[in-house]
PDB file of C-alpha atoms in Angstrom:
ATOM      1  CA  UNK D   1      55.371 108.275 118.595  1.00 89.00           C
ATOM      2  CA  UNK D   2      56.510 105.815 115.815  1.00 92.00           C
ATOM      3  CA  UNK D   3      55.062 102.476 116.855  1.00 95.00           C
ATOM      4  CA  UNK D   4      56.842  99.548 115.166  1.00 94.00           C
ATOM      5  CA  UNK D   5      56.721  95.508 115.103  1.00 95.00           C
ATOM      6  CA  UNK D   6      59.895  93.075 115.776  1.00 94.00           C
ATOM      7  CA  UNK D   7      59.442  89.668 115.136  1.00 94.00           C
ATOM      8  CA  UNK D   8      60.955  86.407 116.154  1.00 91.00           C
ATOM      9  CA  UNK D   9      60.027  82.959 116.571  1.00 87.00           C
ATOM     10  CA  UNK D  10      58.493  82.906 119.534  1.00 92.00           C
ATOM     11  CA  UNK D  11      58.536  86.603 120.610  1.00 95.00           C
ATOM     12  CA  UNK D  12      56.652  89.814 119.382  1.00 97.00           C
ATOM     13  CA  UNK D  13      57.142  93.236 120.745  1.00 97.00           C
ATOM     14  CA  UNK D  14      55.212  96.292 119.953  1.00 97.00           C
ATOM     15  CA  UNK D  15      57.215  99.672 120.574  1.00 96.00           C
ATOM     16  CA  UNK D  16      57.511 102.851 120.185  1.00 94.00           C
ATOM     17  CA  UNK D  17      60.857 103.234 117.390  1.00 91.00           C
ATOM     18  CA  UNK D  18      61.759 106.884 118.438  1.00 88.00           C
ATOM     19  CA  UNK D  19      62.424 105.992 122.288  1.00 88.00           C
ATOM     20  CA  UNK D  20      63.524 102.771 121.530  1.00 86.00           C
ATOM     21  CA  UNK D  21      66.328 104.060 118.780  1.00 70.00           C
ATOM     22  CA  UNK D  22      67.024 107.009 121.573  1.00 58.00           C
ATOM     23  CA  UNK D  23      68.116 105.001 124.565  1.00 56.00           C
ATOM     24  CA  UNK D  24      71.569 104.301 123.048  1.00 58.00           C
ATOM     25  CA  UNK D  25      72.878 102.131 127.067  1.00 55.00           C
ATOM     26  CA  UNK D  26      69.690  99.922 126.567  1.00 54.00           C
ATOM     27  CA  UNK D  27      69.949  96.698 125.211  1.00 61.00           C
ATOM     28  CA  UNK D  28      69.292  96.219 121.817  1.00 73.00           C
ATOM     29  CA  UNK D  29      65.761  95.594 120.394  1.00 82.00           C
ATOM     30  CA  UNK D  30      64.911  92.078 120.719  1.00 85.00           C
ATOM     31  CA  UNK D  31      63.639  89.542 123.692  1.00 84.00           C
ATOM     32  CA  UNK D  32      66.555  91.007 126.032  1.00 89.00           C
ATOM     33  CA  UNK D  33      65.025  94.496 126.235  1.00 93.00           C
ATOM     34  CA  UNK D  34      61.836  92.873 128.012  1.00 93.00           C
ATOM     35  CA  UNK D  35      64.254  90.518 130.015  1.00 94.00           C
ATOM     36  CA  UNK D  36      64.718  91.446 133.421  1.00 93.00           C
ATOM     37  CA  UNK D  37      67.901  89.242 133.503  1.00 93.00           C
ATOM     38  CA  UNK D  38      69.521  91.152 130.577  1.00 92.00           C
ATOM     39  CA  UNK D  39      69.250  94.597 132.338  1.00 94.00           C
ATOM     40  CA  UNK D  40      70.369  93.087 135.652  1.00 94.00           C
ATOM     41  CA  UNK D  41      73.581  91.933 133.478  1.00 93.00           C
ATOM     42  CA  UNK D  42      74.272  95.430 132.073  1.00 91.00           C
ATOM     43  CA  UNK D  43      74.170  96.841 135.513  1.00 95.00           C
ATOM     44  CA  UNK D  44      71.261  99.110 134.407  1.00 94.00           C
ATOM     45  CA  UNK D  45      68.627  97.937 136.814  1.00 96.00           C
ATOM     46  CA  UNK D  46      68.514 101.093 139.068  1.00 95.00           C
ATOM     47  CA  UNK D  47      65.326 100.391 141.557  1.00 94.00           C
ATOM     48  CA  UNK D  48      62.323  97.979 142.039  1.00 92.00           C
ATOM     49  CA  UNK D  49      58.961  98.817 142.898  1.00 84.00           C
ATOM     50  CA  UNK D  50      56.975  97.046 145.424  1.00 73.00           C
ATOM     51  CA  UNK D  51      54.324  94.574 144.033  1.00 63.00           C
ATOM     52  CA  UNK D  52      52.940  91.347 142.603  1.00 56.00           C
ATOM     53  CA  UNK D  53      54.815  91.969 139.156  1.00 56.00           C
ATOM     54  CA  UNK D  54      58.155  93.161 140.540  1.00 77.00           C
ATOM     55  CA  UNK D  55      58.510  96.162 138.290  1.00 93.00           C
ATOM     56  CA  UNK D  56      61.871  97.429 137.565  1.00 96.00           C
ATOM     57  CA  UNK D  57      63.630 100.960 137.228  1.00 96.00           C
ATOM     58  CA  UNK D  58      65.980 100.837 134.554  1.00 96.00           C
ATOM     59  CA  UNK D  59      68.679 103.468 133.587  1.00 95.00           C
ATOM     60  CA  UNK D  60      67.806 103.823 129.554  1.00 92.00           C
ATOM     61  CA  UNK D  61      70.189 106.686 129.053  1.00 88.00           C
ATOM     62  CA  UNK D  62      68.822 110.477 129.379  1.00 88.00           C
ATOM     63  CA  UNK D  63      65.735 108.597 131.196  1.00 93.00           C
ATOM     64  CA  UNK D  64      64.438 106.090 133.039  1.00 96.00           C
ATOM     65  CA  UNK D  65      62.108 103.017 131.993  1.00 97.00           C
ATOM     66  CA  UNK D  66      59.626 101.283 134.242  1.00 97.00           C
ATOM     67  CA  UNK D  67      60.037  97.202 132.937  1.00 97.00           C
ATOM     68  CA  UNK D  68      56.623  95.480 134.213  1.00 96.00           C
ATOM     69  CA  UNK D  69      56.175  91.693 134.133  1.00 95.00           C
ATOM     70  CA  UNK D  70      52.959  90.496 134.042  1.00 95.00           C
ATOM     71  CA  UNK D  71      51.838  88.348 136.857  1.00 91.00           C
ATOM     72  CA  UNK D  72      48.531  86.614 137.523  1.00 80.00           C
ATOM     73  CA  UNK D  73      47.119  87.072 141.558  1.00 63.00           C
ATOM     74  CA  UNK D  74      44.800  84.818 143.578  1.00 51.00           C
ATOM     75  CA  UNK D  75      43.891  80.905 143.431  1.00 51.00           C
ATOM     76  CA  UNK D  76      45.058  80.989 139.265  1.00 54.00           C
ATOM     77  CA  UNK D  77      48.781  81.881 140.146  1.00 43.00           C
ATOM     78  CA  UNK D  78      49.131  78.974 141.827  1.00 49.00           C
ATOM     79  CA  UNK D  79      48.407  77.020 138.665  1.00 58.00           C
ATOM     80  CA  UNK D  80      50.376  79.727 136.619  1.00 62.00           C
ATOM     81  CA  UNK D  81      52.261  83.046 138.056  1.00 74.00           C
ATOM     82  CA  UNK D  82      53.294  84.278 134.427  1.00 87.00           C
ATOM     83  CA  UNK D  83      51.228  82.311 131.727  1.00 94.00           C
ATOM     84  CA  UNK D  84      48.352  83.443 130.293  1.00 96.00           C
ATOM     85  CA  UNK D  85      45.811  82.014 127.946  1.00 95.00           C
ATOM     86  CA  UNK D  86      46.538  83.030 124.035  1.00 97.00           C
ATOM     87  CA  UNK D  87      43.681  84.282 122.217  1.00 96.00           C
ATOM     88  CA  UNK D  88      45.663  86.318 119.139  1.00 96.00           C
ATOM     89  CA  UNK D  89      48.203  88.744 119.671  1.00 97.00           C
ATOM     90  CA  UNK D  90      46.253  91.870 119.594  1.00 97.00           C
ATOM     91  CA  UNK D  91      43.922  90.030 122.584  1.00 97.00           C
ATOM     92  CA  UNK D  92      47.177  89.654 124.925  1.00 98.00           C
ATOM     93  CA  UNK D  93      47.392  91.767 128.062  1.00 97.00           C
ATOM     94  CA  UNK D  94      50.773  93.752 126.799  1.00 98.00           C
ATOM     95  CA  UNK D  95      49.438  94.623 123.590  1.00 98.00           C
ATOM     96  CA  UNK D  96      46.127  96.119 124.851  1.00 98.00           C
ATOM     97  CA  UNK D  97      47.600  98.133 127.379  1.00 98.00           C
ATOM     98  CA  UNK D  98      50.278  99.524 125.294  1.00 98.00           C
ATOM     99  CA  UNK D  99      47.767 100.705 122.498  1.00 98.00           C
ATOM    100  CA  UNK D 100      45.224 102.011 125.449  1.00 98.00           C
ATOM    101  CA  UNK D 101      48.266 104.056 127.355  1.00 98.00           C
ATOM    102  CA  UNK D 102      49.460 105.204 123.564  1.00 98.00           C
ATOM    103  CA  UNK D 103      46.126 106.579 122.664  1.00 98.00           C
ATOM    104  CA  UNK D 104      45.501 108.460 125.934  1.00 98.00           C
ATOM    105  CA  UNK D 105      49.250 109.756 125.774  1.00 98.00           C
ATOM    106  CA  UNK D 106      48.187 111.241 121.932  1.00 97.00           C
ATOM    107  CA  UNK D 107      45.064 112.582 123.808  1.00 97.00           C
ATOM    108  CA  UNK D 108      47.532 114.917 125.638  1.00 98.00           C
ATOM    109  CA  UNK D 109      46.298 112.956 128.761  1.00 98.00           C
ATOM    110  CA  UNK D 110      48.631 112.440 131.604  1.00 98.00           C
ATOM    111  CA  UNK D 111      50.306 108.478 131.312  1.00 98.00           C
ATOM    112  CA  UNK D 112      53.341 107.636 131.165  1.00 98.00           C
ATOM    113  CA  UNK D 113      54.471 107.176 127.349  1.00 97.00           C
ATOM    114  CA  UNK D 114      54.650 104.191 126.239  1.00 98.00           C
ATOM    115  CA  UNK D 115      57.945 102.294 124.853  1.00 97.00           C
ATOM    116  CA  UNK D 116      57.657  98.617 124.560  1.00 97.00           C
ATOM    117  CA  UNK D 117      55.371  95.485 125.027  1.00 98.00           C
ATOM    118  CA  UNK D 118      56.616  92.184 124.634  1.00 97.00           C
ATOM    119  CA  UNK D 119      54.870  88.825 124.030  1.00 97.00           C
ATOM    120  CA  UNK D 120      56.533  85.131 123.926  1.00 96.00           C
ATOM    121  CA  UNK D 121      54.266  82.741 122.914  1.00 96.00           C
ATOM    122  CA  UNK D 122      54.288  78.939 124.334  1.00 95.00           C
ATOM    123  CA  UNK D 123      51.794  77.202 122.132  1.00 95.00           C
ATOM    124  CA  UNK D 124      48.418  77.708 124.046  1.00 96.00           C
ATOM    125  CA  UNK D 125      49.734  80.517 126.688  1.00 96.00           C
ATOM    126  CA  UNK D 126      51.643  83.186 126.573  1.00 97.00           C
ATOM    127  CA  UNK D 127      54.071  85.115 128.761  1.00 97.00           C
ATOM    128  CA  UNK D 128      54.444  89.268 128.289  1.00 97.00           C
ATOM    129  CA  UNK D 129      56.307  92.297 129.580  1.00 97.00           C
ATOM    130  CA  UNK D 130      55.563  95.887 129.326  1.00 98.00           C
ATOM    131  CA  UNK D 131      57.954  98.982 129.414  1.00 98.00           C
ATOM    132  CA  UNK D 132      57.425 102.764 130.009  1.00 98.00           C
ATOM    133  CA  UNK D 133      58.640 105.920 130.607  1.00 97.00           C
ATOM    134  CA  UNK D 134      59.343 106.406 134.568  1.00 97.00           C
ATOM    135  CA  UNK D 135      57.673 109.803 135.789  1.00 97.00           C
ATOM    136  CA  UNK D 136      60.484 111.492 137.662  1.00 94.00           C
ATOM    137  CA  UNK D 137      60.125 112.357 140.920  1.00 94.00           C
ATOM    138  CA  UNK D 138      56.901 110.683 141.177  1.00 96.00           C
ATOM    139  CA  UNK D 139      55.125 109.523 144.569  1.00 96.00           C
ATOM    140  CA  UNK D 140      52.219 107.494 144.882  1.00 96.00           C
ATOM    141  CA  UNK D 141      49.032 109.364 145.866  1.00 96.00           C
ATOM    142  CA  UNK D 142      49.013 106.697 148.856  1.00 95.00           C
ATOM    143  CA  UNK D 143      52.195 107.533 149.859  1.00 94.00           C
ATOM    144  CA  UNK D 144      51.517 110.923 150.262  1.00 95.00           C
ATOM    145  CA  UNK D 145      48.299 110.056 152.489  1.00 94.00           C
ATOM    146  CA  UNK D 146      50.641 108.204 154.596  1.00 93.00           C
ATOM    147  CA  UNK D 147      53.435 110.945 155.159  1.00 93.00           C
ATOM    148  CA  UNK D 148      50.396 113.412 155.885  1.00 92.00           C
ATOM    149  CA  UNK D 149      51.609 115.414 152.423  1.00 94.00           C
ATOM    150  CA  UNK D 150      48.064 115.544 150.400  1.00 94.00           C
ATOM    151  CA  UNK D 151      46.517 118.718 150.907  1.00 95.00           C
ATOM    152  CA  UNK D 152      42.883 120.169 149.638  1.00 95.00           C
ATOM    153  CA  UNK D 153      44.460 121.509 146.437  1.00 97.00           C
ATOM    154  CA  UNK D 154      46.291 118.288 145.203  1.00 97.00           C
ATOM    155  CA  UNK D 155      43.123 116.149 146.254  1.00 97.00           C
ATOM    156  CA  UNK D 156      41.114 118.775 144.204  1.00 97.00           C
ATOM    157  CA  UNK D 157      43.445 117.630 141.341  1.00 98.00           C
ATOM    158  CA  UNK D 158      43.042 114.061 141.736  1.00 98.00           C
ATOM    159  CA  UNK D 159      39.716 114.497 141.444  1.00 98.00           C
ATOM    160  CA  UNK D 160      39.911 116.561 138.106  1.00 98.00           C
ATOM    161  CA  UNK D 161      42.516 114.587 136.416  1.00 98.00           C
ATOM    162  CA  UNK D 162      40.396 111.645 137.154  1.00 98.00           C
ATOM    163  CA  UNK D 163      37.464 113.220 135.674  1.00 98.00           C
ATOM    164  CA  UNK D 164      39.166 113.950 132.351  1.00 98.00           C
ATOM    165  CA  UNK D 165      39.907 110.352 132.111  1.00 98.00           C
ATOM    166  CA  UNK D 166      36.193 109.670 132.365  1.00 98.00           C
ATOM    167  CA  UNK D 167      35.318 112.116 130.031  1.00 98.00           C
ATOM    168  CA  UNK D 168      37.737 110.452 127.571  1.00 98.00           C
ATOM    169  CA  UNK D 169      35.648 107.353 128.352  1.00 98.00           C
ATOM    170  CA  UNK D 170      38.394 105.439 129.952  1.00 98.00           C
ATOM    171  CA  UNK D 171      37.245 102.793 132.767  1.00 98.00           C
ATOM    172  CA  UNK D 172      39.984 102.122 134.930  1.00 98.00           C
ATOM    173  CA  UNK D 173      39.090  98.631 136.692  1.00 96.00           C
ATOM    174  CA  UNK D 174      41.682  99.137 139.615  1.00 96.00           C
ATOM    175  CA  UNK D 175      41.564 102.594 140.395  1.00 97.00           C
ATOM    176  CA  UNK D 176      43.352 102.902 143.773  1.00 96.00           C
ATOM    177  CA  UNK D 177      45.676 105.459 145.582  1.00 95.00           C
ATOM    178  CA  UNK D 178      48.720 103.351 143.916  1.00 94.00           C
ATOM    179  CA  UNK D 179      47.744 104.215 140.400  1.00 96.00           C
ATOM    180  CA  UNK D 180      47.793 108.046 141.081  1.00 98.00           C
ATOM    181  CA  UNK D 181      50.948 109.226 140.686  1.00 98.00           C
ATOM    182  CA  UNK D 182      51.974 113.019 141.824  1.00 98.00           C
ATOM    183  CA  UNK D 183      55.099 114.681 140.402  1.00 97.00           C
ATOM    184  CA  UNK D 184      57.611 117.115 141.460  1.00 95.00           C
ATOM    185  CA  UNK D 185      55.800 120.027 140.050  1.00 95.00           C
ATOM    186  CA  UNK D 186      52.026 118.420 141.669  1.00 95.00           C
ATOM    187  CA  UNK D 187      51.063 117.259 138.275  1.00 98.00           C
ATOM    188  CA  UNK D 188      48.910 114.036 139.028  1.00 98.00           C
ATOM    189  CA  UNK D 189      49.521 111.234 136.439  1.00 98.00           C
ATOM    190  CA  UNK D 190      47.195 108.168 135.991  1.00 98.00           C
ATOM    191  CA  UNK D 191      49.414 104.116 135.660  1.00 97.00           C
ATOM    192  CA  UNK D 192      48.508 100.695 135.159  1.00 96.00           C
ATOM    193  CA  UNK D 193      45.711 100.602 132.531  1.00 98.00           C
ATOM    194  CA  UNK D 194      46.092  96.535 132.343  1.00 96.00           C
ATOM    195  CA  UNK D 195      42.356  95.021 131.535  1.00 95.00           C
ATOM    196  CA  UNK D 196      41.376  99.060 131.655  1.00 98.00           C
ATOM    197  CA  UNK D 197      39.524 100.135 128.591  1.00 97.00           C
ATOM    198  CA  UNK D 198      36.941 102.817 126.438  1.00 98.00           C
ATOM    199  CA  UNK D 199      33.259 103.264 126.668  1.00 97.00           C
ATOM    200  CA  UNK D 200      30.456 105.024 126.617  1.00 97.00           C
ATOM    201  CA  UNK D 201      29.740 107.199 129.767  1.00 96.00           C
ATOM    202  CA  UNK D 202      28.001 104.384 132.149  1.00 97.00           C
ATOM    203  CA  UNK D 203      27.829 102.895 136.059  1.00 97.00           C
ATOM    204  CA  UNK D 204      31.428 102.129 135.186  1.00 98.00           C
ATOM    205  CA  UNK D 205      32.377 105.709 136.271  1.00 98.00           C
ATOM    206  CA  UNK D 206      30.684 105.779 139.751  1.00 97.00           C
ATOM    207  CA  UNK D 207      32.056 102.179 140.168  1.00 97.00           C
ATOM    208  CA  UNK D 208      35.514 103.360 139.791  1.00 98.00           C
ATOM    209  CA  UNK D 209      35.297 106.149 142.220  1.00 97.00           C
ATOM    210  CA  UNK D 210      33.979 103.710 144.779  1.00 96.00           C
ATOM    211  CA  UNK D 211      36.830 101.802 144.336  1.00 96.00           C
ATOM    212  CA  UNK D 212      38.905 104.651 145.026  1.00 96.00           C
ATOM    213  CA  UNK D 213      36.798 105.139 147.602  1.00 94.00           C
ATOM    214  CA  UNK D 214      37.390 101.929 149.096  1.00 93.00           C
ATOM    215  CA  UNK D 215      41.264 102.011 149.052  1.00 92.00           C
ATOM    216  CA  UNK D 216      41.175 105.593 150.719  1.00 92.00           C
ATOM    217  CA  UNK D 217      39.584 103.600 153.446  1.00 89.00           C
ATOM    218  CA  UNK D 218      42.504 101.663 154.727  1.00 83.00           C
ATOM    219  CA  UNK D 219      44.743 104.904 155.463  1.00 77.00           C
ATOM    220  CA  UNK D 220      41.518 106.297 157.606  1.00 70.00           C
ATOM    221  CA  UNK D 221      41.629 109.421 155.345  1.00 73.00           C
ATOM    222  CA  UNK D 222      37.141 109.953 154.772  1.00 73.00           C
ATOM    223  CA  UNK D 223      37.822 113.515 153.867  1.00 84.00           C
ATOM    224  CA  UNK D 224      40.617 112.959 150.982  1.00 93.00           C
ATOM    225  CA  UNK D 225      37.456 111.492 149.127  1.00 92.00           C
ATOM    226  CA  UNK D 226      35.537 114.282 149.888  1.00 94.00           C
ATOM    227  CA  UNK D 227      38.087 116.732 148.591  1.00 95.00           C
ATOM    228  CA  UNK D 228      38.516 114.215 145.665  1.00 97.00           C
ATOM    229  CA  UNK D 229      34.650 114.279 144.447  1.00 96.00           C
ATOM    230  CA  UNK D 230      34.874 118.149 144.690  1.00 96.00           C
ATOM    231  CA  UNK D 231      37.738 118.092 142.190  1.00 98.00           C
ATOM    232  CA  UNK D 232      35.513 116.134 139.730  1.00 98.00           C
ATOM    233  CA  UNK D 233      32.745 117.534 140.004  1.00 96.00           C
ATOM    234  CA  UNK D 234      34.139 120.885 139.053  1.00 86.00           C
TER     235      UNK D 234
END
């Protein structure tokens, strides 16, 4: 990766130059490549996600790109849906995840590489977009608890994969079936590091496999965890 800065006005956005210069049907670099509209113009919006943010499949060329708004939840959206406090640029939700999900990607751990995060800055707030690569193929670890598809094995992965992020120190803070991704070829692959960070080995660990834990719950699935905490304990 060859992470580079364009700068306007208003707008920064942090990406990475070789897919960027690559994706010769995207739009050019500047505020449209983070602008839903401007895909939806091109005709190069190819699928949505469900969700709070709305994410967006886009056709970039010989791959696809997953465009994610950020959007706040809870009592604050009601005040706000898209603005954020600013506190510097490095400090803003699109720049932190993009340098956390770049770092783990040079690890040679299993995200989804990084292209672009975009910041526009209103005087006191801020609104921000991130883009990355789309994992093809890839179903949600929930989904496949729902069609019945998650055997021992792939659970036993899960559980691994999640325990290399640990040992890399990452703390996911929403670690749920949603942000497990499984590929065509059973490769599990770890999304949405928004707020998520690196520490020192801590309660932080345990804490995010009881959140796991806790989403397994609602597709009435106890032994997935159990299969899970064999995988990472190995």
């Amino acid at each position: 990766m060859r992470l580079a800065t364009y700068r306007t006005r208003k707008s920064v956005i942090l990406y990475d130059a070789d897919s960027v210069c690559d994706a010769d049907s995207a739009p050019q670099l500047g505020p449209a490549l983070l602008d839903p509209d401007a895909w939806r113009q091109h005709g190069l919006v190819v699928g949505e996600a469900p969700g709070r943010g709305a994410s967006l499949f886009l056709d970039a060329g010989e791959e696809q790109w997953v465009l994610r708004p950020y959007r706040r939840g809870g009592m604050i959206a009601r005040l706000s849906e898209r603005r954020y406090v600013w506190a510097g640029l490095e400090r803003t939700r699109a720049f932190r995840e993009f340098r956390l999900t770049a770092d783990l990607y040079a690890q040679g751990l299993p995200v989804p590489r990084p292209v672009a995060a975009g910041v526009t800055r209103y005087g006191l707030t801020y609104e921000a977009a991130l883009i990355t690569v789309r994992i093809p193929g890839a179903r949600t670890l929930a989904d496949l608890l729902i069609a019945d598809e998650a055997d021992d094995d792939l659970l036993q992965r899960v559980g691994a994969t999640i325990r290399r992020f640990h040992d890399a120190g990452l703390d996911h803070v929403d670690l749920n079936a949603r942000n497990l991704l499984v590929d065509q070829e059973n490769k599990v692959w770890m999304i949405d590091l928004d707020r998520c960070r690196l520490q020192p080995p801590g309660s932080w660990q345990q804490a995010n496999l009881e959140r796991l834990h806790r989403s397994l719950v609602k597709f009435r699935n106890t032994h997935a965890m159990h299969a899970i905490d064999q995988g990472y304990a190995r």
